[in-house]
mmCIF file of N, CA and C in Angstrom:
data_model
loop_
_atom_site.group_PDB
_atom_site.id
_atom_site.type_symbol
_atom_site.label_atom_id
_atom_site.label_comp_id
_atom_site.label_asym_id
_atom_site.label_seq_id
_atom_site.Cartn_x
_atom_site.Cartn_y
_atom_site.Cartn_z
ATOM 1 N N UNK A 1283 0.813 -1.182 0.000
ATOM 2 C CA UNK A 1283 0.000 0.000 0.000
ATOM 3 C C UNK A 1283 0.870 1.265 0.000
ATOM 4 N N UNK A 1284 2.428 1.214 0.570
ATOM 5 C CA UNK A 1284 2.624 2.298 1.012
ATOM 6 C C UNK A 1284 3.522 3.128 0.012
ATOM 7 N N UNK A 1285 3.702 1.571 -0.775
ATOM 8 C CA UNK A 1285 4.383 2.012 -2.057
ATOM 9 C C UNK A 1285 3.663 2.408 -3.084
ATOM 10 N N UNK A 1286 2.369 1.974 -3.002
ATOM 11 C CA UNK A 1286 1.648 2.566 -4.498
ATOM 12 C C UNK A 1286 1.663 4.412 -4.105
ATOM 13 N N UNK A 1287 1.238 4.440 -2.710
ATOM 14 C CA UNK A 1287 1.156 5.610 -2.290
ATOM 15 C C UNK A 1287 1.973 6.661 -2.250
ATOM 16 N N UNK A 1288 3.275 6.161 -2.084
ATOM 17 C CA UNK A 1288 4.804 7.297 -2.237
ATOM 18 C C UNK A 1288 4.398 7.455 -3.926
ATOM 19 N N UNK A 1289 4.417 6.422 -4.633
ATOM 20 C CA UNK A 1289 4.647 6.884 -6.262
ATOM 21 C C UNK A 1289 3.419 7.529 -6.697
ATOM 22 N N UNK A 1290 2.149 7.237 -6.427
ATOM 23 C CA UNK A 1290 0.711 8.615 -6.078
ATOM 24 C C UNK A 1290 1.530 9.733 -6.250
ATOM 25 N N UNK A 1291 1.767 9.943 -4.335
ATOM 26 C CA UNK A 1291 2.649 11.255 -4.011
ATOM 27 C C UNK A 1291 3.521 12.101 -4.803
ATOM 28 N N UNK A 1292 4.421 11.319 -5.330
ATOM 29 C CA UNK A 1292 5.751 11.543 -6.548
ATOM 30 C C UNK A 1292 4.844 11.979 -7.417
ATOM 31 N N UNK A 1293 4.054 11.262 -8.535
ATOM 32 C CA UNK A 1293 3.822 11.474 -9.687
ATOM 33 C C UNK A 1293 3.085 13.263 -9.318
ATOM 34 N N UNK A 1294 2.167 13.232 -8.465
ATOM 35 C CA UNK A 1294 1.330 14.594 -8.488
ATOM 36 C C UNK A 1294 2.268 15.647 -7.708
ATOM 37 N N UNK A 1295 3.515 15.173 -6.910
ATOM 38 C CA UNK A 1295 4.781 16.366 -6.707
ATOM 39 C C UNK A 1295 5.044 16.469 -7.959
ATOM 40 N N UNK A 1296 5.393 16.024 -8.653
ATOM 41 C CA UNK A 1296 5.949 16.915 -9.809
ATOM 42 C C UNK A 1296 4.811 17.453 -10.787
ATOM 43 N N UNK A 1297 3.617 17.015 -10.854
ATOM 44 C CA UNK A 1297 2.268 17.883 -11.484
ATOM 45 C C UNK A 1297 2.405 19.038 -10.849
ATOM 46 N N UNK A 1298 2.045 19.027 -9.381
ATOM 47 C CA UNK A 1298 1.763 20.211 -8.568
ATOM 48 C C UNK A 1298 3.004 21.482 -8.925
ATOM 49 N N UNK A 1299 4.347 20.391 -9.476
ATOM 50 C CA UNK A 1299 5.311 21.478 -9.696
ATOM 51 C C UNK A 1299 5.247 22.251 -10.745
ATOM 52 N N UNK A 1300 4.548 21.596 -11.891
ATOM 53 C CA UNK A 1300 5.072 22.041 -12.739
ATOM 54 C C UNK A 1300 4.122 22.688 -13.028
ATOM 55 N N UNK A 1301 2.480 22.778 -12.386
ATOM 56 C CA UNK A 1301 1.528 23.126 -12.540
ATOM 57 C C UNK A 1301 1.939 24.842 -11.451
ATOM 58 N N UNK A 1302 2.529 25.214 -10.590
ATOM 59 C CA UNK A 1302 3.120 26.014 -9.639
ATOM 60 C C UNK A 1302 3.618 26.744 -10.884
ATOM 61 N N UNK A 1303 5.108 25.947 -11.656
ATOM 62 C CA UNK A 1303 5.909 26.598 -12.642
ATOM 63 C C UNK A 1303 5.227 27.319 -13.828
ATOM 64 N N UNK A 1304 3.868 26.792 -14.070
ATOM 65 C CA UNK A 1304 3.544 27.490 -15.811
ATOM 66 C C UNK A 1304 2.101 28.038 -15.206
ATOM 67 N N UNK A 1305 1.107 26.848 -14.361
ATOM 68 C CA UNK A 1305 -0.665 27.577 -14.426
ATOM 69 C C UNK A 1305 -0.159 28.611 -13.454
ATOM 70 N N UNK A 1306 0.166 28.477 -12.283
ATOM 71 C CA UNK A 1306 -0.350 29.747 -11.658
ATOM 72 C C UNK A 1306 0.870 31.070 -11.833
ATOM 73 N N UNK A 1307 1.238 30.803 -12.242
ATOM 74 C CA UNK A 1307 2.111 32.193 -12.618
ATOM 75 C C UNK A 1307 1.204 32.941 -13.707
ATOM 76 N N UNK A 1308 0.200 32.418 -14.205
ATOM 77 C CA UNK A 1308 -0.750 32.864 -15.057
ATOM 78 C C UNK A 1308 -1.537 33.928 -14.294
ATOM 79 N N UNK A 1309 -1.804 33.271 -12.906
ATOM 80 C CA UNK A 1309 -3.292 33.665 -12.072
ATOM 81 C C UNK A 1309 -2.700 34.838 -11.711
ATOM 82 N N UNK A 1310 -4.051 36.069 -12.347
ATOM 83 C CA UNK A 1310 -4.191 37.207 -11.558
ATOM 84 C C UNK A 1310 -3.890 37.157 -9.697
ATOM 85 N N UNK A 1311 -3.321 37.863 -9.286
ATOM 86 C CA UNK A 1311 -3.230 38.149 -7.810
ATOM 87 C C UNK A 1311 -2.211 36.996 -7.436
ATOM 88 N N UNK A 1312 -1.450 36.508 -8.283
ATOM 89 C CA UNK A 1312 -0.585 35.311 -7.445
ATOM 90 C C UNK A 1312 0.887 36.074 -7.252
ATOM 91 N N UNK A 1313 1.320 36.888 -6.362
ATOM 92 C CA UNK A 1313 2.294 36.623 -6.247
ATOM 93 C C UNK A 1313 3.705 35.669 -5.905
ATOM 94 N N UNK A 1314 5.140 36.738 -5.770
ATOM 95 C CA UNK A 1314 6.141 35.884 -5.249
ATOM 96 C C UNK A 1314 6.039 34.327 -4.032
ATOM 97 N N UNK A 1315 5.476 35.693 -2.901
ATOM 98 C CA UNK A 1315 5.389 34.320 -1.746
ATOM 99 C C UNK A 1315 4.436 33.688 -1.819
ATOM 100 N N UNK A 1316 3.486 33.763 -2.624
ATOM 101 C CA UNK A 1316 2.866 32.792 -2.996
ATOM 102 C C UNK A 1316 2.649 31.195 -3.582
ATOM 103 N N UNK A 1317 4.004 31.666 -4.496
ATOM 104 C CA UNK A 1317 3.960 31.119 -5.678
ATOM 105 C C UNK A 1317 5.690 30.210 -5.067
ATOM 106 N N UNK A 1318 6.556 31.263 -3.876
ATOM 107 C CA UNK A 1318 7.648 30.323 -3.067
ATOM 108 C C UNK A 1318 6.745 29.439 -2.070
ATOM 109 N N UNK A 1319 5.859 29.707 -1.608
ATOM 110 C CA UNK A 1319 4.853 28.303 -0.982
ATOM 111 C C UNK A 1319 4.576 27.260 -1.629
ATOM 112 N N UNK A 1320 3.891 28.036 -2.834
ATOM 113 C CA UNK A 1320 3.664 26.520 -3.740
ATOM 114 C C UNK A 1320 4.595 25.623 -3.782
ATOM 115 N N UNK A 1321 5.566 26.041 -3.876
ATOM 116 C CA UNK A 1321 7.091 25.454 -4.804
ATOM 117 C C UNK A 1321 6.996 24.441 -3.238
ATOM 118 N N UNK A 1322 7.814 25.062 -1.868
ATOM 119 C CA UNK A 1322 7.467 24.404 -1.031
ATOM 120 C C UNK A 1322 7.473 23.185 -0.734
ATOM 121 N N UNK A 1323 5.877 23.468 -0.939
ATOM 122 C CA UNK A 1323 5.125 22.512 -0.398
ATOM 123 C C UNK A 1323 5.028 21.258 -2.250
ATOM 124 N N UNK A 1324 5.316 21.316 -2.662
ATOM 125 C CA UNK A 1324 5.914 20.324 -3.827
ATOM 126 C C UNK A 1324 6.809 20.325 -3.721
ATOM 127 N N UNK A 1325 7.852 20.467 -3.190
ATOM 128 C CA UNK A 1325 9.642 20.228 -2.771
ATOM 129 C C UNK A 1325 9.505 19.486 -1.508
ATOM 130 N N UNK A 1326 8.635 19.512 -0.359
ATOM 131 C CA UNK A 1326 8.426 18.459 0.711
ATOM 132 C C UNK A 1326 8.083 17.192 0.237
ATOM 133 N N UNK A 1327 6.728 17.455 -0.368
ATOM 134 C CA UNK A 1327 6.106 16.440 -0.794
ATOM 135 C C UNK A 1327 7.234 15.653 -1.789
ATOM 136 N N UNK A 1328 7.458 15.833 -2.849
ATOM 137 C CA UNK A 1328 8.319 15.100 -3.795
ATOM 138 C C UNK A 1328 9.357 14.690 -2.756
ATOM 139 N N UNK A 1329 10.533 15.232 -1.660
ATOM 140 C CA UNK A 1329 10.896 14.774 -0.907
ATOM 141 C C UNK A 1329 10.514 13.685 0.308
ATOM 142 N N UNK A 1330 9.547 13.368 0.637
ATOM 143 C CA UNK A 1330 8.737 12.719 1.425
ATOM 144 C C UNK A 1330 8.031 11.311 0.586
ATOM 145 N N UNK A 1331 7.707 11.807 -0.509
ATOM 146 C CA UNK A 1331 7.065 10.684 -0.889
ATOM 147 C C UNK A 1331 8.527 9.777 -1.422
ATOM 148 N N UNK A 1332 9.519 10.094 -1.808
ATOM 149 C CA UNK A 1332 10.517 9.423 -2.035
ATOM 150 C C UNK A 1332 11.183 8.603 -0.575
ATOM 151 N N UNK A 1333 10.673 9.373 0.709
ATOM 152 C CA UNK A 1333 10.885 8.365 2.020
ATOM 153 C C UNK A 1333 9.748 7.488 2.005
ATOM 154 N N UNK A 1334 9.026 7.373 1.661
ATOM 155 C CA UNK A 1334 8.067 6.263 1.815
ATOM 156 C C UNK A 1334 8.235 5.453 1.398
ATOM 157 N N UNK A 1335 8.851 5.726 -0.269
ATOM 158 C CA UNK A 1335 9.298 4.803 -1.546
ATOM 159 C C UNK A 1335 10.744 3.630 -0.471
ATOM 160 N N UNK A 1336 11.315 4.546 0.135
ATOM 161 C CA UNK A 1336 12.183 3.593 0.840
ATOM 162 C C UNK A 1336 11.921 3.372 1.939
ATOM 163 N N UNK A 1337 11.195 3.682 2.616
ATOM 164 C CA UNK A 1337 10.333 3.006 3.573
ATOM 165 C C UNK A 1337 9.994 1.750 3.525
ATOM 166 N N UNK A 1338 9.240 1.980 2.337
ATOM 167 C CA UNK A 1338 8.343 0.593 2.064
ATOM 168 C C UNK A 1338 9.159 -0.391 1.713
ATOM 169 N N UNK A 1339 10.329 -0.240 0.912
ATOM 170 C CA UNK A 1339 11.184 -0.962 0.111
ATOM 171 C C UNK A 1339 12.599 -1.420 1.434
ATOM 172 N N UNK A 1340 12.979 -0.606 2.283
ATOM 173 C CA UNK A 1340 14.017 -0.703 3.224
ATOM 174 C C UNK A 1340 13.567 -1.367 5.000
ATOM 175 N N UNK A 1341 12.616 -0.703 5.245
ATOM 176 C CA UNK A 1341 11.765 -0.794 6.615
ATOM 177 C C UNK A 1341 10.429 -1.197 6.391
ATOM 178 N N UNK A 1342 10.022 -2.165 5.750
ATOM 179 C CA UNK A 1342 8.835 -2.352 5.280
ATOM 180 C C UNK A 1342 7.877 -2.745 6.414
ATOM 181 N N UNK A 1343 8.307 -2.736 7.850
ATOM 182 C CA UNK A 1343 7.794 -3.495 8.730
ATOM 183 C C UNK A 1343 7.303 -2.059 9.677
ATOM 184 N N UNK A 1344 8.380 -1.042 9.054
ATOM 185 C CA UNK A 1344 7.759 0.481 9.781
ATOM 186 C C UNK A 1344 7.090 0.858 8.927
ATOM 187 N N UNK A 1345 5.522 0.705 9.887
ATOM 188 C CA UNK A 1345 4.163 0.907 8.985
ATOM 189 C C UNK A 1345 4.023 3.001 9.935
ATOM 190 N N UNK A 1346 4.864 3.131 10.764
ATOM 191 C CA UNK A 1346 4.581 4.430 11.378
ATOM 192 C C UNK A 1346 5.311 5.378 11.021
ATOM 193 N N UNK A 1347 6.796 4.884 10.414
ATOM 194 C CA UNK A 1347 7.296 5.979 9.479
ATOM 195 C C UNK A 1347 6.480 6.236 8.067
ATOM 196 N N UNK A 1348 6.204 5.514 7.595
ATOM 197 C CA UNK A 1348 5.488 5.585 6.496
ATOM 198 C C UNK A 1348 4.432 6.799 6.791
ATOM 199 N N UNK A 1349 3.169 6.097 7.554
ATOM 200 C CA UNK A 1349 2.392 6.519 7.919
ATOM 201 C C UNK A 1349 2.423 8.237 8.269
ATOM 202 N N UNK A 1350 3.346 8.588 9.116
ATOM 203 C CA UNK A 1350 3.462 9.745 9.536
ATOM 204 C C UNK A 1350 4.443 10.248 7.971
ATOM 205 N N UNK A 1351 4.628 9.564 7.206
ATOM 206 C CA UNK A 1351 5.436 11.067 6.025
ATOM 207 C C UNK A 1351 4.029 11.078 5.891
ATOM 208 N N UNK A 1352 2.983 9.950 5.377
ATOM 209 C CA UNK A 1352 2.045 10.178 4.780
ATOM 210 C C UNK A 1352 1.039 10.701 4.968
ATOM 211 N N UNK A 1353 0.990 11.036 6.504
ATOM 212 C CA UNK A 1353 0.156 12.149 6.657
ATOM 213 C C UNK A 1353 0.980 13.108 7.065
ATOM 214 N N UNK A 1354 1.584 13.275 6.943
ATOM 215 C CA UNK A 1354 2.453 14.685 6.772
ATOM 216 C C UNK A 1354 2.369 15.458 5.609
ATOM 217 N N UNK A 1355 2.373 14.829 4.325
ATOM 218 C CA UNK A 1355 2.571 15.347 3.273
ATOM 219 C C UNK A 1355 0.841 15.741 3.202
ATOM 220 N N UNK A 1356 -0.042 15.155 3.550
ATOM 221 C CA UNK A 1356 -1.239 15.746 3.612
ATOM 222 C C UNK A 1356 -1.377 16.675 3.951
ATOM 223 N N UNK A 1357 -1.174 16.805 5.100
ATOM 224 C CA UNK A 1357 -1.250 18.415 6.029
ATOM 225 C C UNK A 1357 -0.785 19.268 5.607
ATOM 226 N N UNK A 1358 0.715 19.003 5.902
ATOM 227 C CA UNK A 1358 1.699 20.105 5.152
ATOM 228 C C UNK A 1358 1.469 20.969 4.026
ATOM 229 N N UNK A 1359 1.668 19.581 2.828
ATOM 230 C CA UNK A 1359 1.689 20.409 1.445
ATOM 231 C C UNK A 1359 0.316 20.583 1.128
ATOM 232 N N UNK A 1360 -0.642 19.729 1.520
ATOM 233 C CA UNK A 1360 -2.320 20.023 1.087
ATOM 234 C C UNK A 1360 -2.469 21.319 1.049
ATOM 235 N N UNK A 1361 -2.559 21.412 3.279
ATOM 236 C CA UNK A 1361 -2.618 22.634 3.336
ATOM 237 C C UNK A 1361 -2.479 24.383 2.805
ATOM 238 N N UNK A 1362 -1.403 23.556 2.649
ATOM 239 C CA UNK A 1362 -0.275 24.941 1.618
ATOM 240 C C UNK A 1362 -0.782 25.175 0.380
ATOM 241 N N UNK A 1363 -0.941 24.198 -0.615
ATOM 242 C CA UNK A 1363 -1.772 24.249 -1.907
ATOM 243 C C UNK A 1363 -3.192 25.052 -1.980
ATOM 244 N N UNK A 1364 -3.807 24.388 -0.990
ATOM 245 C CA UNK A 1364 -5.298 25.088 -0.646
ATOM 246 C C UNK A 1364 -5.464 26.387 -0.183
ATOM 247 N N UNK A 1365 -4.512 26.538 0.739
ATOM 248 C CA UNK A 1365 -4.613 28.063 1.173
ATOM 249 C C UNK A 1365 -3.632 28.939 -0.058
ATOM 250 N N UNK A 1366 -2.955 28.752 -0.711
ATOM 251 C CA UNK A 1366 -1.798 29.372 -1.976
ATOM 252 C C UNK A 1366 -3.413 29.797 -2.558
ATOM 253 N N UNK A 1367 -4.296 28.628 -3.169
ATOM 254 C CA UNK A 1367 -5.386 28.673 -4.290
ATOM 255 C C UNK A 1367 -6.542 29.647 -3.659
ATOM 256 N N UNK A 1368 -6.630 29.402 -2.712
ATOM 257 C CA UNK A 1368 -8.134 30.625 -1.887
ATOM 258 C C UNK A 1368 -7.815 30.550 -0.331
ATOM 259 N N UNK A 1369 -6.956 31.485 -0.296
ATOM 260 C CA UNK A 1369 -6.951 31.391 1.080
ATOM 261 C C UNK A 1369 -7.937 32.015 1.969
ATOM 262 N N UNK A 1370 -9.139 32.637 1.803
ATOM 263 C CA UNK A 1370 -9.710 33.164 2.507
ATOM 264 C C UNK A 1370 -10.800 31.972 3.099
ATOM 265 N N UNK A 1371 -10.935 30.830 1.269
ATOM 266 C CA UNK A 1371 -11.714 30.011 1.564
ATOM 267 C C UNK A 1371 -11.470 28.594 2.929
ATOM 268 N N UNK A 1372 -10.055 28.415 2.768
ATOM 269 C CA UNK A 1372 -9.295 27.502 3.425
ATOM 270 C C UNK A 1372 -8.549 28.147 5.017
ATOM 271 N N UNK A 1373 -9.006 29.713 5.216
ATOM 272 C CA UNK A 1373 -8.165 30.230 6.257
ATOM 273 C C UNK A 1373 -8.061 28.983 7.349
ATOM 274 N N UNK A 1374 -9.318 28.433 7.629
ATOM 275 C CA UNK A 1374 -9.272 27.614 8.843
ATOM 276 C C UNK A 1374 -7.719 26.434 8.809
ATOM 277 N N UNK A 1375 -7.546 25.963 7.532
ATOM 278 C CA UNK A 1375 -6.507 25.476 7.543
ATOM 279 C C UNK A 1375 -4.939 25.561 8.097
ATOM 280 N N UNK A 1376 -5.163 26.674 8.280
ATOM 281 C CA UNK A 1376 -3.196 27.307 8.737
ATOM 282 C C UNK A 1376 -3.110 26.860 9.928
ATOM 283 N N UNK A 1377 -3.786 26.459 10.637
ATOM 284 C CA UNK A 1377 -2.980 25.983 11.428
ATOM 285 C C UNK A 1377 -2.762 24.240 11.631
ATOM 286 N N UNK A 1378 -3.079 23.723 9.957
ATOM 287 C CA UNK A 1378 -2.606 22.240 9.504
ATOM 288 C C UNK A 1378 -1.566 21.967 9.753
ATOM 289 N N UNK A 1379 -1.127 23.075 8.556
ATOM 290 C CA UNK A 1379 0.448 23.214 7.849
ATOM 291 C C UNK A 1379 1.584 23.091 8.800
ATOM 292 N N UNK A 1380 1.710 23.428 10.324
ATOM 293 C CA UNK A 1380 2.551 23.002 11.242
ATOM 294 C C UNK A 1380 2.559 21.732 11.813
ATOM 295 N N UNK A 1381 1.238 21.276 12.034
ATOM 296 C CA UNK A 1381 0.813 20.253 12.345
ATOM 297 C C UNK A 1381 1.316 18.977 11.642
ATOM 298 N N UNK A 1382 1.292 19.133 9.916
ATOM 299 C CA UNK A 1382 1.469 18.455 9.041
ATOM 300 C C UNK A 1382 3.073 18.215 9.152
ATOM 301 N N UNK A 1383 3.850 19.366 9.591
ATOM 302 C CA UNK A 1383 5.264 19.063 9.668
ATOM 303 C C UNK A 1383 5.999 18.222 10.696
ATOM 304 N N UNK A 1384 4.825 18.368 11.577
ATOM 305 C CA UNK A 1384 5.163 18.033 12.994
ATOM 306 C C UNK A 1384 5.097 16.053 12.560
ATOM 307 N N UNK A 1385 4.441 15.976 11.805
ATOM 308 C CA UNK A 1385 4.238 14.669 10.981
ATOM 309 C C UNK A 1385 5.351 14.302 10.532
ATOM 310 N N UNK A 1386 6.044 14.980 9.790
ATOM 311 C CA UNK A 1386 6.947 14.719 8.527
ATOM 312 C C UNK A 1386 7.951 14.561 9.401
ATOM 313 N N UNK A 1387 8.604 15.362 10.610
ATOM 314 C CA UNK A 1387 9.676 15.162 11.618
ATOM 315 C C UNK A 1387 9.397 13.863 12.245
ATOM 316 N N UNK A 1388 8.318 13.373 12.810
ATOM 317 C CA UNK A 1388 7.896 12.149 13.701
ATOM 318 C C UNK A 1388 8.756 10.955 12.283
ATOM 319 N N UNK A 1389 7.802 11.132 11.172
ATOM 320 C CA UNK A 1389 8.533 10.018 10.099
ATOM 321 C C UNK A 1389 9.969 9.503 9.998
ATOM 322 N N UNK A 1390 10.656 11.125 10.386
ATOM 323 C CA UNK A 1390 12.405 10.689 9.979
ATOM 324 C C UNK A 1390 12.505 10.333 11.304
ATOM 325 N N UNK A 1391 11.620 10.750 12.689
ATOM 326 C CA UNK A 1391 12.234 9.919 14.219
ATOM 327 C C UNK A 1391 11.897 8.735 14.353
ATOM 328 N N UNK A 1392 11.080 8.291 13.851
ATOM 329 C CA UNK A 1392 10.115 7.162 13.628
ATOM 330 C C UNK A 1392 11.417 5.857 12.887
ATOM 331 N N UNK A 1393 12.049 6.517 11.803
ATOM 332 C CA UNK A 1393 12.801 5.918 11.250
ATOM 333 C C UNK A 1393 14.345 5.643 11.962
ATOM 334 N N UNK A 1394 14.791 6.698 12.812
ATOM 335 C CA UNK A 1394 15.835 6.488 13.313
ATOM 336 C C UNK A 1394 15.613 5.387 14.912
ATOM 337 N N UNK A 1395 13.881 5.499 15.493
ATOM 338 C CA UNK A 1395 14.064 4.331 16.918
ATOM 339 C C UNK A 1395 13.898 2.924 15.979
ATOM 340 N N UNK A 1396 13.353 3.089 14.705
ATOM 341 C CA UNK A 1396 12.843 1.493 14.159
ATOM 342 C C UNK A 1396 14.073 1.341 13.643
ATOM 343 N N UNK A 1397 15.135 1.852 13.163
ATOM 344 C CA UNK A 1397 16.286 1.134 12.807
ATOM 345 C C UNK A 1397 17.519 0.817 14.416
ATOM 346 N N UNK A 1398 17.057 0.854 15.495
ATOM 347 C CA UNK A 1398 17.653 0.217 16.390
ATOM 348 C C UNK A 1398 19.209 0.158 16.246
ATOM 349 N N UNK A 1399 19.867 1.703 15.988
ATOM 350 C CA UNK A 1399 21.384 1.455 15.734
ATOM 351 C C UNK A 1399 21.719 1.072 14.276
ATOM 352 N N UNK A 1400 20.659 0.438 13.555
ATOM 353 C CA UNK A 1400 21.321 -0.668 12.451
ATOM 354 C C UNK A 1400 21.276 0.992 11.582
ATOM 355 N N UNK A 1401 22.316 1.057 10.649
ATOM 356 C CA UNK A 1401 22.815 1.655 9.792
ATOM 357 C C UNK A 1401 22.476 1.207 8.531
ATOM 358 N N UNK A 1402 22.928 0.284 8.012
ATOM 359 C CA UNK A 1402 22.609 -0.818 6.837
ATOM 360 C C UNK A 1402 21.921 -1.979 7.023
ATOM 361 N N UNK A 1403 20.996 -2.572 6.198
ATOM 362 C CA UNK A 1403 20.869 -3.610 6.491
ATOM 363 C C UNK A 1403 22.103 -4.698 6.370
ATOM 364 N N UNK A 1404 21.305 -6.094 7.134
ATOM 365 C CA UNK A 1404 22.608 -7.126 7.272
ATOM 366 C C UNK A 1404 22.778 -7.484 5.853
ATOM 367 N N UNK A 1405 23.423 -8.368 5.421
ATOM 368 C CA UNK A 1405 23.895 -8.659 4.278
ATOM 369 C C UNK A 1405 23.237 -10.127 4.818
ATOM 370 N N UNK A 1406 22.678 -10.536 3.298
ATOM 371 C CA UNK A 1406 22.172 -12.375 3.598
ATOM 372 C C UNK A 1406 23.045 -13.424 3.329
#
């Protein structure tokens, strides 16, 4: 599951990017920091969903690192997207976007108590 889900993640980080890079530079009223949020929050995400990708593939048994990029990248970058697109409509959201990070940090701690010291895996 967690792998179909990192490559989900991946494929629409780089939509969201490139959709950041050409549609909304179009949109009336979008400025700079606007438009450095967008980027962002598709630079987490594309980063994050690539920990899951090895998550799933390296620690496949840490279902809570996974879990926490993966709702991290919800919060986080959702957040960020939604409020970038209408923020007046999404105000209630801002205070996701920390929340969502607070996710994405648990994932990489998550990953350093489930690897128990081990550095590499053993060799078979």
């Amino acid at each position: 599951m967690f792998w179909a889900l990192g490559s989900i993640y991946g494929a629409t980080a780089v939509a969201f990017g490139a959709f950041g890079a050409h549609g909304l530079k179009k949109r009336a009223g979008m400025d700079a920091q606007k438009l450095a949020s967008w980027n962002t929050a598709a630079h987490y995400q594309l980063v994050h969903s690539g920990m899951i990708l090895l998550t799933a593939a390296a620690a496949p048994k840490n279902k809570v690192a996974a879990g926490l990029f993966a709702a991290g990248i919800t919060c986080f970058s959702g957040s960020i997207y939604l409020l970038t697109l209408d923020p007046q409509r999404f105000r209630a959201l801002g205070p996701v976007t920390p929340i969502g990070g607070l996710f994405l940090i648990g994932g990489w701690v998550a990953l350093a108590v489930g690897s128990r010291g081990r550095i590499l895996p053993k060799a078979s």
